[in-house]
Amino acid sequence: MRILRYSFQNAIKSIWREKWLNLLAVLSVSIGLSILGAFVIITLNLDSVLHRWSKSFGMVVYMNRELSREREDALEKYFKQDADVAGVKYISKEQALKEVRQVLGSNALIVDGVEENPLPSSFELTLKSELLEPAVVKNKAAQIKMMSGVEEIQYGEKWLSSLNTVSGAMKLGAVFLGFGIFTAVTFITYSTIKIFFYRRRDEIETLKLLGATRSFIRIPFMIEAFFIGFIGGVIGALATYGAYSFASLRIVEFMPAMKTNIAPMPLSAYALIPFCGAVMSIIGSLVAVGKIKY
Amino acid sequence: MIMFDEVTKAYEKEHVFKNISFSIGTGELAFITGPSGAGKTTLLKLIYGAEGPDSGQIVVGDWVVSKLKQKTIPSLRQNIGVVFQDFRLLSNKTVFDNVALALSIHGRHHHEIRERVNAVLKEIKLIHKANVFPQYLSGGEQQRAVIARAMVSKPMILLADEPTGNLDPGNADVVMNLFRDINARGTTVLIATHNEGLYRGTGKRVFFINNKYIEKEYTA
Ligand SMILES: Nc1ncnc2c1ncn2[C@@H]1O[C@H](COP(=O)(O)OP(=O)(O)O)[C@@H](O)[C@H]1O
Ligand SMILES: [Mg+2]
């Protein structure tokens, strides 16, 4: 505790004495962390869009046109009991025709001439979102198609697999970017602390001769690194939040429908940015100070 | 308190000492002398672990310095006050803070630090320069500041390397009296000097180093 008091006084003095170099480091760290924050927000938003899309993903199961009403009811019951299915919607032949008419609007006359309803009845099945893996969906579809009375099945196979690829790529990108930013922030603090350490090497030599322990020598540099990382992180978090608020305002202005689609980053995630900055910087400072030899 | 047994020390291939042995008792005040380059500074460095011997054993208090682990060096040095030949005062700290540093390193409480530092600066007649930076002190004042830093923690052992090298005779007497006082309070004191006037007639033991050996050991 007493060593901490001395270390804090020393660190604060050093922060002030080297204010320009420290400011530069703080700003560099904050830029790095803002980039990371922005990427996380973009990823979150894309992910939430993907999630919404995949929620609305369904399979349309077309019935054999000659199928009896009883058999259709039995199928409906079966689908409703299926643990993989989240929602079942029955669309009768008549309803299907009505929908076609609606879509055609004033051109509906075309279908008016048709004597018998040519459309099949169908089920729209929504699968549980955790099952929305292309392979799983494909399996399920094949399984349903085997059932008697099922004529045809349609689902967004291509969509699903490309969505999956996009989401996978984004997660991989986040990992890489995160690692890159981690290295960058650590390196920024490493170089800064290395300079301070080098400038103070005579003083450190004297401290060692006076009996200073390794922690006594290290802790002021760690405090300074904490300051760089933490303040850099606070600025980075504020910048990210500002940019996010501004961007979402503009997006809503141009596309009011997007309003409900914008996924904010939880406040706890903003709080995490300074913490990450501090950890990265302290690691950088430990590497910079290195092993202290007497 | 300090024991050298068959100690050999060389820099690169140039020997400074060959198999020297001597010991200094607890509470003793002794001198090391010899021509410039004889190895006085090196001998002190061996005691506080800034240099290691090539062979032989060095024991200081409870520490076998010749076999000391890196981790244990701070605790050895915290028990030894050193008056460095080149002072090693930190230029960005005032006299007060330079002296206080020795106690901060020991993890002492800041109230205690303030009291101890003020007391020592008073004793050494440097209290009026407490808030001055070292570069604005005279040579004698700098010398006294270094002594203040070495004695402030009441170490078991005090090593002084040419402590009167920069002083006029009057100041040298002041400093020598200070060492005698410190010694009287129980600290073992070892002074390296080539200034014969410092030890003549003191009745203390003198080790004369020359040509890689302790050539003479006598009572002044
Ligand atoms: N770090 C060192 N590297 C190489 N030689 C050294 C080093 N320190 C001292 N020496 C040499 O060791 C000898 C003893 O030096 P030193 O202990 O400083 O003598 P003194 O203090 O008696 O004048 C000298 O010849 C000096 O040049
Ligand atoms: Mg010397």
Coordinates of C-alpha atoms and ligand atoms in Angstrom, one line a residue:
Chain A
M1 CA 0.0 0.0 0.0
R2 CA 2.7 2.4 0.9
I3 CA 4.7 1.5 -2.2
L4 CA 1.5 2.3 -4.1
R5 CA 1.3 5.8 -2.7
Y6 CA 4.9 6.5 -3.9
S7 CA 4.2 4.8 -7.2
F8 CA 1.1 6.9 -7.8
Q9 CA 2.9 10.1 -7.1
N10 CA 5.7 9.1 -9.4
A11 CA 3.4 8.0 -12.1
I12 CA 1.3 11.2 -12.0
K13 CA 4.5 13.3 -12.2
S14 CA 5.7 11.3 -15.1
I15 CA 2.3 11.5 -16.9
W16 CA 2.5 15.3 -16.5
R17 CA 6.2 15.6 -17.4
E18 CA 5.7 13.6 -20.6
K19 CA 2.2 15.0 -21.4
W20 CA 2.6 15.2 -25.2
L21 CA 4.0 11.7 -25.6
N22 CA 1.2 10.5 -23.3
L23 CA -1.4 12.4 -25.2
L24 CA -0.2 10.9 -28.4
A25 CA -0.4 7.4 -26.9
V26 CA -3.8 8.0 -25.4
L27 CA -5.2 9.2 -28.8
S28 CA -3.6 6.3 -30.7
V29 CA -5.1 3.8 -28.3
S30 CA -8.5 5.6 -28.5
I31 CA -8.5 5.4 -32.3
G32 CA -7.6 1.7 -32.2
L33 CA -10.4 1.0 -29.7
S34 CA -12.9 3.1 -31.6
I35 CA -12.3 1.0 -34.7
L36 CA -12.8 -2.1 -32.7
G37 CA -16.0 -0.6 -31.1
A38 CA -17.4 0.4 -34.5
F39 CA -16.7 -3.1 -35.9
V40 CA -18.4 -4.7 -32.9
I41 CA -21.5 -2.5 -33.4
I42 CA -21.6 -3.2 -37.2
T43 CA -21.2 -6.9 -36.5
L44 CA -24.0 -6.8 -33.9
N45 CA -26.3 -5.0 -36.3
L46 CA -25.6 -7.3 -39.2
D47 CA -26.1 -10.2 -36.9
S48 CA -29.4 -8.9 -35.6
V49 CA -30.6 -8.4 -39.2
L50 CA -29.5 -11.9 -40.1
H51 CA -31.3 -13.2 -37.0
R52 CA -34.5 -11.4 -37.9
W53 CA -34.3 -12.7 -41.5
S54 CA -33.7 -16.2 -40.4
K55 CA -36.6 -16.0 -38.0
S56 CA -38.9 -15.3 -40.9
F57 CA -37.4 -18.1 -42.8
G58 CA -39.9 -20.8 -43.5
M59 CA -40.5 -23.8 -45.6
V60 CA -43.5 -24.0 -47.8
V61 CA -44.8 -27.5 -48.1
Y62 CA -47.2 -27.9 -51.0
M63 CA -49.8 -30.6 -50.7
N64 CA -50.9 -33.1 -53.3
R65 CA -54.0 -31.4 -54.9
E66 CA -56.1 -34.5 -54.4
L67 CA -55.4 -34.8 -50.7
S68 CA -58.4 -35.1 -48.5
R69 CA -59.3 -32.6 -45.8
E70 CA -58.8 -35.2 -43.1
R71 CA -55.3 -36.1 -44.3
E72 CA -54.4 -32.4 -44.3
D73 CA -55.6 -32.0 -40.8
A74 CA -53.6 -35.0 -39.7
L75 CA -50.5 -33.5 -41.3
E76 CA -51.1 -30.2 -39.6
K77 CA -51.4 -31.9 -36.3
Y78 CA -48.2 -33.8 -37.0
F79 CA -46.3 -30.6 -37.8
K80 CA -47.6 -28.9 -34.7
Q81 CA -46.2 -31.7 -32.6
D82 CA -42.8 -31.7 -34.3
A83 CA -40.3 -30.3 -31.9
D84 CA -38.2 -28.7 -34.7
V85 CA -41.1 -26.6 -35.9
A86 CA -41.8 -23.3 -34.3
G87 CA -44.8 -22.2 -36.2
V88 CA -47.4 -23.8 -38.6
K89 CA -49.6 -21.8 -40.9
Y90 CA -52.2 -23.6 -43.1
I91 CA -53.0 -22.0 -46.4
S92 CA -56.0 -23.5 -48.2
K93 CA -56.5 -23.6 -51.9
E94 CA -59.1 -20.8 -51.6
Q95 CA -56.8 -18.6 -49.6
A96 CA -54.0 -19.2 -52.0
L97 CA -56.1 -18.0 -54.9
K98 CA -57.2 -15.0 -52.9
E99 CA -53.6 -14.1 -52.4
V100 CA -52.9 -14.5 -56.0
R101 CA -55.7 -12.2 -56.9
Q102 CA -54.5 -9.6 -54.4
V103 CA -51.0 -9.7 -55.9
L104 CA -52.3 -9.3 -59.4
G105 CA -54.7 -6.5 -58.5
S106 CA -56.5 -5.2 -61.5
N107 CA -55.0 -8.0 -63.6
A108 CA -56.9 -10.5 -61.5
L109 CA -59.3 -11.0 -64.5
I110 CA -56.7 -13.5 -65.8
V111 CA -57.5 -15.9 -63.0
D112 CA -61.3 -15.2 -63.1
G113 CA -61.5 -17.1 -66.3
V114 CA -60.1 -20.3 -64.7
E115 CA -62.9 -22.6 -63.8
E116 CA -61.2 -24.8 -61.3
N117 CA -58.8 -23.6 -58.7
P118 CA -55.4 -24.8 -59.9
L119 CA -53.5 -24.0 -56.7
P120 CA -52.5 -26.5 -54.1
S121 CA -53.0 -26.0 -50.4
S122 CA -49.9 -25.6 -48.4
F123 CA -48.3 -25.3 -45.0
E124 CA -45.8 -22.6 -44.1
L125 CA -43.5 -24.0 -41.5
T126 CA -41.2 -21.9 -39.4
L127 CA -38.2 -23.7 -38.0
K128 CA -36.7 -23.1 -34.6
S129 CA -34.0 -20.5 -35.1
E130 CA -31.3 -22.6 -33.6
L131 CA -31.9 -25.2 -36.3
L132 CA -31.2 -22.7 -39.1
E133 CA -28.1 -24.5 -40.3
P134 CA -28.2 -25.2 -44.0
A135 CA -27.4 -28.9 -43.5
V136 CA -30.1 -29.3 -40.8
V137 CA -32.7 -27.5 -42.9
K138 CA -31.9 -29.6 -45.9
N139 CA -32.3 -32.8 -43.9
K140 CA -35.5 -31.7 -42.5
A141 CA -36.8 -30.8 -45.9
A142 CA -35.9 -34.2 -47.3
Q143 CA -37.6 -35.8 -44.4
I144 CA -40.9 -33.9 -44.9
K145 CA -40.8 -34.5 -48.7
M146 CA -40.9 -38.3 -48.0
M147 CA -44.3 -38.0 -46.2
S148 CA -47.3 -39.1 -48.2
G149 CA -49.5 -36.3 -49.5
V150 CA -46.5 -33.9 -49.8
E151 CA -46.0 -32.9 -53.4
E152 CA -43.3 -30.3 -53.2
I153 CA -41.2 -28.4 -50.7
Q154 CA -39.6 -25.0 -51.1
Y155 CA -37.2 -23.2 -48.8
G156 CA -34.5 -20.6 -49.2
E157 CA -31.6 -23.0 -49.4
K158 CA -29.2 -20.7 -51.2
W159 CA -30.1 -17.7 -49.0
L160 CA -29.7 -19.7 -45.9
S161 CA -26.2 -20.9 -46.8
S162 CA -25.0 -17.5 -47.9
L163 CA -26.3 -15.9 -44.8
N164 CA -24.5 -18.5 -42.8
T165 CA -21.3 -17.8 -44.7
V166 CA -21.6 -14.0 -44.2
S167 CA -22.2 -14.4 -40.5
G168 CA -19.3 -16.8 -40.1
A169 CA -17.0 -14.5 -42.1
M170 CA -18.0 -11.6 -39.9
K171 CA -17.3 -13.5 -36.7
L172 CA -13.9 -14.5 -38.1
G173 CA -13.2 -10.9 -39.1
A174 CA -14.1 -9.8 -35.6
V175 CA -11.6 -12.2 -34.1
F176 CA -8.9 -11.1 -36.5
L177 CA -9.6 -7.4 -36.0
G178 CA -9.8 -7.9 -32.3
F179 CA -6.4 -9.6 -32.3
G180 CA -5.0 -6.9 -34.6
I181 CA -6.2 -4.1 -32.4
F182 CA -5.0 -5.9 -29.3
T183 CA -1.5 -6.1 -30.8
A184 CA -1.6 -2.5 -31.9
V185 CA -2.7 -1.1 -28.5
T186 CA -0.2 -3.3 -26.7
F187 CA 2.5 -2.1 -29.1
I188 CA 1.6 1.6 -28.7
T189 CA 1.9 1.4 -25.0
Y190 CA 5.0 -0.8 -25.2
S191 CA 6.8 1.8 -27.3
T192 CA 5.7 4.7 -25.1
I193 CA 6.7 3.0 -21.9
K194 CA 10.0 1.8 -23.5
I195 CA 10.8 5.4 -24.2
F196 CA 10.1 6.4 -20.6
F197 CA 12.0 3.5 -19.2
Y198 CA 15.0 4.3 -21.4
R199 CA 14.9 8.0 -20.3
R200 CA 14.9 6.9 -16.7
R201 CA 17.5 4.2 -16.9
D202 CA 20.0 6.1 -14.7
E203 CA 17.3 6.7 -12.1
I204 CA 16.3 3.0 -12.2
E205 CA 19.9 1.9 -11.8
T206 CA 20.1 4.1 -8.7
L207 CA 16.8 2.7 -7.4
K208 CA 18.2 -0.8 -7.7
L209 CA 21.3 0.1 -5.8
L210 CA 19.2 1.5 -3.0
G211 CA 17.4 -1.8 -2.7
A212 CA 14.2 -1.2 -4.7
T213 CA 12.3 -4.4 -5.4
R214 CA 11.2 -5.3 -8.9
S215 CA 7.6 -4.3 -8.2
F216 CA 8.7 -1.0 -6.8
I217 CA 10.4 -0.3 -10.2
R218 CA 7.6 -1.8 -12.3
I219 CA 4.5 -0.4 -10.7
P220 CA 4.8 3.3 -11.7
F221 CA 5.2 2.2 -15.3
M222 CA 2.1 -0.1 -15.0
I223 CA 0.1 2.8 -13.5
E224 CA 1.1 5.0 -16.4
A225 CA 0.2 2.3 -18.9
F226 CA -3.1 1.8 -17.1
F227 CA -3.7 5.5 -17.5
I228 CA -2.9 5.4 -21.2
G229 CA -5.1 2.4 -21.9
F230 CA -8.0 3.4 -19.6
I231 CA -8.2 7.1 -20.8
G232 CA -7.7 5.9 -24.4
G233 CA -10.5 3.5 -23.8
V234 CA -12.8 6.1 -22.3
I235 CA -12.3 8.4 -25.3
G236 CA -12.7 5.4 -27.6
A237 CA -15.9 4.4 -26.0
L238 CA -17.3 8.0 -26.1
A239 CA -16.3 8.3 -29.8
T240 CA -17.9 5.0 -30.6
Y241 CA -21.1 6.0 -28.8
G242 CA -21.2 9.4 -30.5
A243 CA -20.6 7.9 -33.9
Y244 CA -23.2 5.2 -33.3
S245 CA -25.8 7.7 -32.1
F246 CA -25.2 10.0 -35.0
A247 CA -25.2 7.2 -37.6
S248 CA -28.4 5.7 -36.3
L249 CA -30.1 9.1 -36.3
R250 CA -29.2 9.6 -39.9
I251 CA -30.3 6.1 -40.9
V252 CA -33.7 6.5 -39.2
E253 CA -34.0 9.9 -41.0
F254 CA -33.5 8.3 -44.4
M255 CA -35.1 4.9 -43.7
P256 CA -37.7 5.2 -40.9
A257 CA -38.5 1.5 -41.3
M258 CA -35.0 0.7 -40.0
K259 CA -35.8 2.1 -36.6
T260 CA -36.6 -1.1 -34.9
N261 CA -33.8 -2.9 -36.7
I262 CA -30.9 -1.0 -35.2
A263 CA -29.2 -3.0 -32.5
P264 CA -27.4 -0.8 -29.9
M265 CA -24.4 -2.1 -28.2
P266 CA -25.2 -2.8 -24.5
L267 CA -23.9 -0.2 -22.1
S268 CA -21.8 -2.8 -20.4
A269 CA -20.0 -3.4 -23.6
Y270 CA -19.0 0.3 -23.7
A271 CA -17.7 0.0 -20.1
L272 CA -15.6 -3.0 -21.3
I273 CA -13.7 -0.8 -23.8
P274 CA -11.6 1.2 -21.2
F275 CA -11.1 -2.1 -19.3
C276 CA -9.8 -3.8 -22.4
G277 CA -7.6 -0.8 -23.2
A278 CA -6.1 -0.9 -19.7
V279 CA -5.4 -4.7 -19.8
M280 CA -3.7 -4.4 -23.3
S281 CA -1.6 -1.4 -22.1
I282 CA -0.5 -3.1 -18.9
I283 CA 0.6 -6.1 -20.9
G284 CA 2.5 -3.7 -23.2
S285 CA 4.2 -2.0 -20.2
L286 CA 5.3 -5.4 -18.7
V287 CA 6.9 -6.4 -22.0
A288 CA 8.6 -3.0 -22.2
V289 CA 10.0 -3.1 -18.7
G290 CA 11.0 -6.7 -19.2
K291 CA 13.0 -8.7 -16.7
I292 CA 14.7 -6.5 -14.1
K293 CA 18.2 -7.7 -13.4
Y294 CA 20.3 -6.5 -10.4
Chain B
M1 CA 29.3 -8.7 9.9
I2 CA 31.4 -8.6 6.7
M3 CA 33.5 -11.7 5.8
F4 CA 35.6 -12.3 2.6
D5 CA 37.0 -15.7 2.2
E6 CA 39.5 -16.3 -0.6
V7 CA 37.8 -13.9 -2.9
T8 CA 39.0 -13.5 -6.4
K9 CA 37.6 -10.9 -8.8
A10 CA 38.5 -10.0 -12.3
Y11 CA 37.1 -7.7 -14.9
E12 CA 37.4 -9.5 -18.3
K13 CA 40.8 -11.0 -17.8
E14 CA 42.3 -8.3 -15.6
H15 CA 42.4 -9.4 -11.9
V16 CA 41.5 -6.9 -9.3
F17 CA 41.8 -9.3 -6.3
K18 CA 43.4 -12.7 -5.9
N19 CA 42.2 -14.8 -3.0
I20 CA 41.7 -12.0 -0.5
S21 CA 40.3 -12.8 3.0
F22 CA 39.4 -10.4 5.8
S23 CA 36.5 -9.8 8.1
I24 CA 35.0 -6.8 9.8
G25 CA 33.1 -7.2 13.1
T26 CA 29.6 -6.0 14.0
G27 CA 29.8 -2.4 15.2
E28 CA 33.3 -1.8 13.9
L29 CA 34.5 1.2 12.0
A30 CA 37.2 0.4 9.5
F31 CA 39.0 1.9 6.5
I32 CA 40.0 0.6 3.1
T33 CA 42.9 2.4 1.5
G34 CA 45.2 2.0 -1.4
P35 CA 46.2 3.8 -4.6
S36 CA 43.7 4.8 -7.2
G37 CA 42.7 1.8 -9.2
A38 CA 43.6 -0.6 -6.5
G39 CA 40.0 -1.9 -6.2
K40 CA 38.5 0.0 -3.3
T41 CA 35.2 0.7 -5.2
T42 CA 35.1 -2.9 -6.5
L43 CA 35.5 -4.2 -2.9
L44 CA 32.5 -2.2 -1.8
K45 CA 30.5 -3.3 -4.8
L46 CA 31.1 -6.9 -3.9
I47 CA 29.6 -6.2 -0.5
Y48 CA 26.3 -4.8 -1.8
G49 CA 26.1 -7.2 -4.6
A50 CA 26.7 -4.8 -7.5
E51 CA 29.5 -7.1 -8.6
G52 CA 29.9 -10.8 -8.0
P53 CA 33.2 -12.6 -7.2
D54 CA 34.7 -15.1 -9.6
S55 CA 35.5 -17.4 -6.7
G56 CA 35.5 -17.4 -2.9
Q57 CA 32.7 -16.6 -0.5
I58 CA 31.4 -13.3 0.8
V59 CA 29.1 -13.2 3.8
V60 CA 27.3 -10.0 4.9
G61 CA 25.1 -10.3 8.0
D62 CA 22.9 -13.3 7.3
W63 CA 23.4 -13.2 3.6
V64 CA 25.8 -15.3 1.6
V65 CA 26.3 -12.5 -1.0
S66 CA 28.3 -14.7 -3.3
K67 CA 25.4 -17.1 -3.7
L68 CA 22.6 -14.5 -3.5
K69 CA 19.5 -15.0 -5.6
Q70 CA 18.3 -12.0 -7.7
K71 CA 15.2 -11.8 -5.6
T72 CA 17.1 -11.5 -2.4
I73 CA 19.3 -8.6 -3.5
P74 CA 16.8 -5.9 -2.5
S75 CA 16.6 -7.0 1.1
L76 CA 20.4 -7.1 1.3
R77 CA 20.7 -3.6 -0.1
Q78 CA 17.9 -2.3 2.2
N79 CA 20.2 -3.1 5.1
I80 CA 23.3 -1.4 3.6
G81 CA 23.6 2.4 3.3
V82 CA 26.0 3.3 0.5
V83 CA 27.7 6.7 0.0
F84 CA 28.5 6.4 -3.7
Q85 CA 31.6 7.9 -5.0
D86 CA 29.6 9.4 -7.9
F87 CA 26.7 10.4 -5.5
R88 CA 23.9 9.1 -7.6
L89 CA 21.5 11.8 -6.5
L90 CA 18.4 12.0 -8.7
S91 CA 18.5 15.3 -10.5
N92 CA 14.6 15.5 -10.8
K93 CA 14.1 15.2 -7.1
T94 CA 14.7 17.7 -4.3
V95 CA 17.2 16.9 -1.5
F96 CA 14.2 16.0 0.7
D97 CA 12.8 13.6 -1.9
N98 CA 16.2 12.1 -2.6
V99 CA 16.7 11.3 1.0
A100 CA 13.0 10.1 1.4
L101 CA 13.5 7.8 -1.5
A102 CA 15.6 5.4 0.6
L103 CA 12.6 5.1 3.0
S104 CA 10.0 4.9 0.3
I105 CA 11.9 1.9 -1.1
H106 CA 11.6 0.3 2.3
G107 CA 7.8 0.8 2.2
R108 CA 7.8 3.1 5.3
H109 CA 4.7 5.2 6.1
H110 CA 4.8 8.7 4.8
H111 CA 4.5 10.3 8.2
E112 CA 7.5 8.4 9.4
I113 CA 9.3 9.3 6.3
R114 CA 8.7 13.0 6.8
E115 CA 9.9 12.8 10.4
R116 CA 13.0 10.8 9.7
V117 CA 14.1 12.8 6.7
N118 CA 13.7 16.1 8.6
A119 CA 15.6 14.8 11.6
V120 CA 18.5 13.5 9.5
L121 CA 18.6 16.7 7.4
K122 CA 18.8 18.7 10.6
E123 CA 21.5 16.5 12.0
I124 CA 23.6 16.9 8.8
K125 CA 22.8 20.6 8.7
L126 CA 21.1 20.5 5.3
I127 CA 17.5 21.3 6.4
H128 CA 17.7 24.7 4.8
K129 CA 18.3 23.0 1.4
A130 CA 15.6 20.5 1.8
N131 CA 13.6 21.8 -1.2
V132 CA 16.6 22.5 -3.4
F133 CA 17.5 20.3 -6.4
P134 CA 21.0 18.6 -6.2
Q135 CA 22.5 20.6 -9.1
Y136 CA 22.2 23.8 -7.1
L137 CA 24.1 22.4 -4.1
S138 CA 27.9 22.8 -3.5
G139 CA 30.0 19.7 -3.6
G140 CA 30.1 19.5 0.1
E141 CA 26.3 19.8 0.4
Q142 CA 25.8 17.1 -2.3
Q143 CA 28.2 14.9 -0.3
R144 CA 26.1 15.4 2.8
A145 CA 22.9 14.8 1.0
V146 CA 24.2 11.4 -0.1
I147 CA 25.3 10.6 3.4
A148 CA 21.8 11.6 4.7
R149 CA 20.3 9.2 2.2
A150 CA 22.6 6.4 3.2
M151 CA 22.0 6.8 7.0
V152 CA 18.3 7.7 7.0
S153 CA 17.1 4.1 7.2
K154 CA 19.5 3.3 10.1
P155 CA 21.1 0.5 8.1
M156 CA 23.1 -2.4 9.6
I157 CA 26.1 -1.4 7.5
L158 CA 27.2 1.9 6.0
L159 CA 29.7 1.9 3.1
A160 CA 31.3 5.1 2.1
D161 CA 33.3 5.4 -1.1
E162 CA 35.8 8.4 -1.0
P163 CA 33.3 10.4 1.1
T164 CA 35.8 13.3 1.5
G165 CA 37.1 13.3 -2.1
N166 CA 35.3 16.5 -2.9
L167 CA 35.7 18.3 0.4
D168 CA 38.0 20.9 1.9
P169 CA 39.7 19.7 5.2
G170 CA 37.2 21.5 7.4
N171 CA 34.2 19.8 5.8
A172 CA 36.1 16.5 5.8
D173 CA 36.3 16.7 9.6
V174 CA 32.5 17.3 9.8
V175 CA 31.8 14.3 7.6
M176 CA 34.2 12.1 9.6
N177 CA 32.5 13.1 12.9
L178 CA 29.2 12.2 11.3
F179 CA 30.5 8.7 10.5
R180 CA 31.7 8.3 14.1
D181 CA 28.3 9.2 15.4
I182 CA 26.6 6.8 13.1
N183 CA 29.0 4.1 14.2
A184 CA 28.4 5.0 17.8
R185 CA 24.7 4.2 17.3
G186 CA 25.6 0.6 16.3
T187 CA 26.0 0.7 12.5
T188 CA 29.1 -1.1 11.1
V189 CA 30.9 1.5 9.0
L190 CA 33.4 0.8 6.2
I191 CA 35.1 3.8 4.6
A192 CA 37.1 3.5 1.3
T193 CA 39.5 6.4 1.0
H194 CA 43.0 7.4 -0.2
N195 CA 43.0 10.3 2.2
E196 CA 45.4 9.3 4.9
G197 CA 44.4 12.3 7.1
L198 CA 41.0 10.7 7.5
Y199 CA 42.2 7.7 9.5
R200 CA 45.5 8.7 11.0
G201 CA 45.4 8.5 14.8
T202 CA 41.8 7.2 14.9
G203 CA 42.9 3.8 16.4
K204 CA 40.7 2.0 13.8
R205 CA 41.7 -0.8 11.6
V206 CA 43.0 0.0 8.1
F207 CA 43.2 -2.4 5.1
F208 CA 45.8 -1.4 2.5
I209 CA 45.0 -2.9 -0.9
N210 CA 47.7 -2.9 -3.5
N211 CA 48.6 -5.1 -6.4
K212 CA 45.6 -7.5 -6.1
Y213 CA 46.2 -8.3 -2.4
I214 CA 45.6 -6.8 1.0
E215 CA 49.2 -5.8 1.5
K216 CA 48.9 -4.5 5.0
E217 CA 46.4 -4.5 7.8
Y218 CA 47.2 -2.2 10.7
T219 CA 45.7 -0.1 13.4
A220 CA 46.0 3.6 12.6
Ligands
LIG1 N1 33.1 -2.2 -14.7 C1 34.5 -2.3 -14.9 N2 34.9 -3.0 -16.1 C2 36.2 -3.2 -16.3 N3 37.2 -2.8 -15.4 C3 36.8 -2.1 -14.3 C4 35.4 -1.9 -14.0 N4 35.4 -1.2 -12.8 C5 36.6 -1.1 -12.4 N5 37.5 -1.6 -13.3 C6 39.0 -1.7 -13.1 O1 39.2 -2.4 -11.9 C7 40.3 -1.7 -11.2 C8 39.8 -1.3 -9.8 O2 38.9 -0.2 -10.0 P1 38.2 0.5 -8.7 O3 37.6 -0.6 -7.9 O4 37.3 1.5 -9.2 O5 39.5 1.1 -8.0 P2 39.6 2.3 -6.9 O6 38.2 2.5 -6.4 O7 40.5 1.7 -5.8 O8 40.1 3.4 -7.5 C9 40.7 -0.6 -12.1 O9 41.9 -1.0 -12.8 C10 39.6 -0.3 -13.0 O10 40.0 0.2 -14.2
MG2 MG 37.0 4.2 -6.4

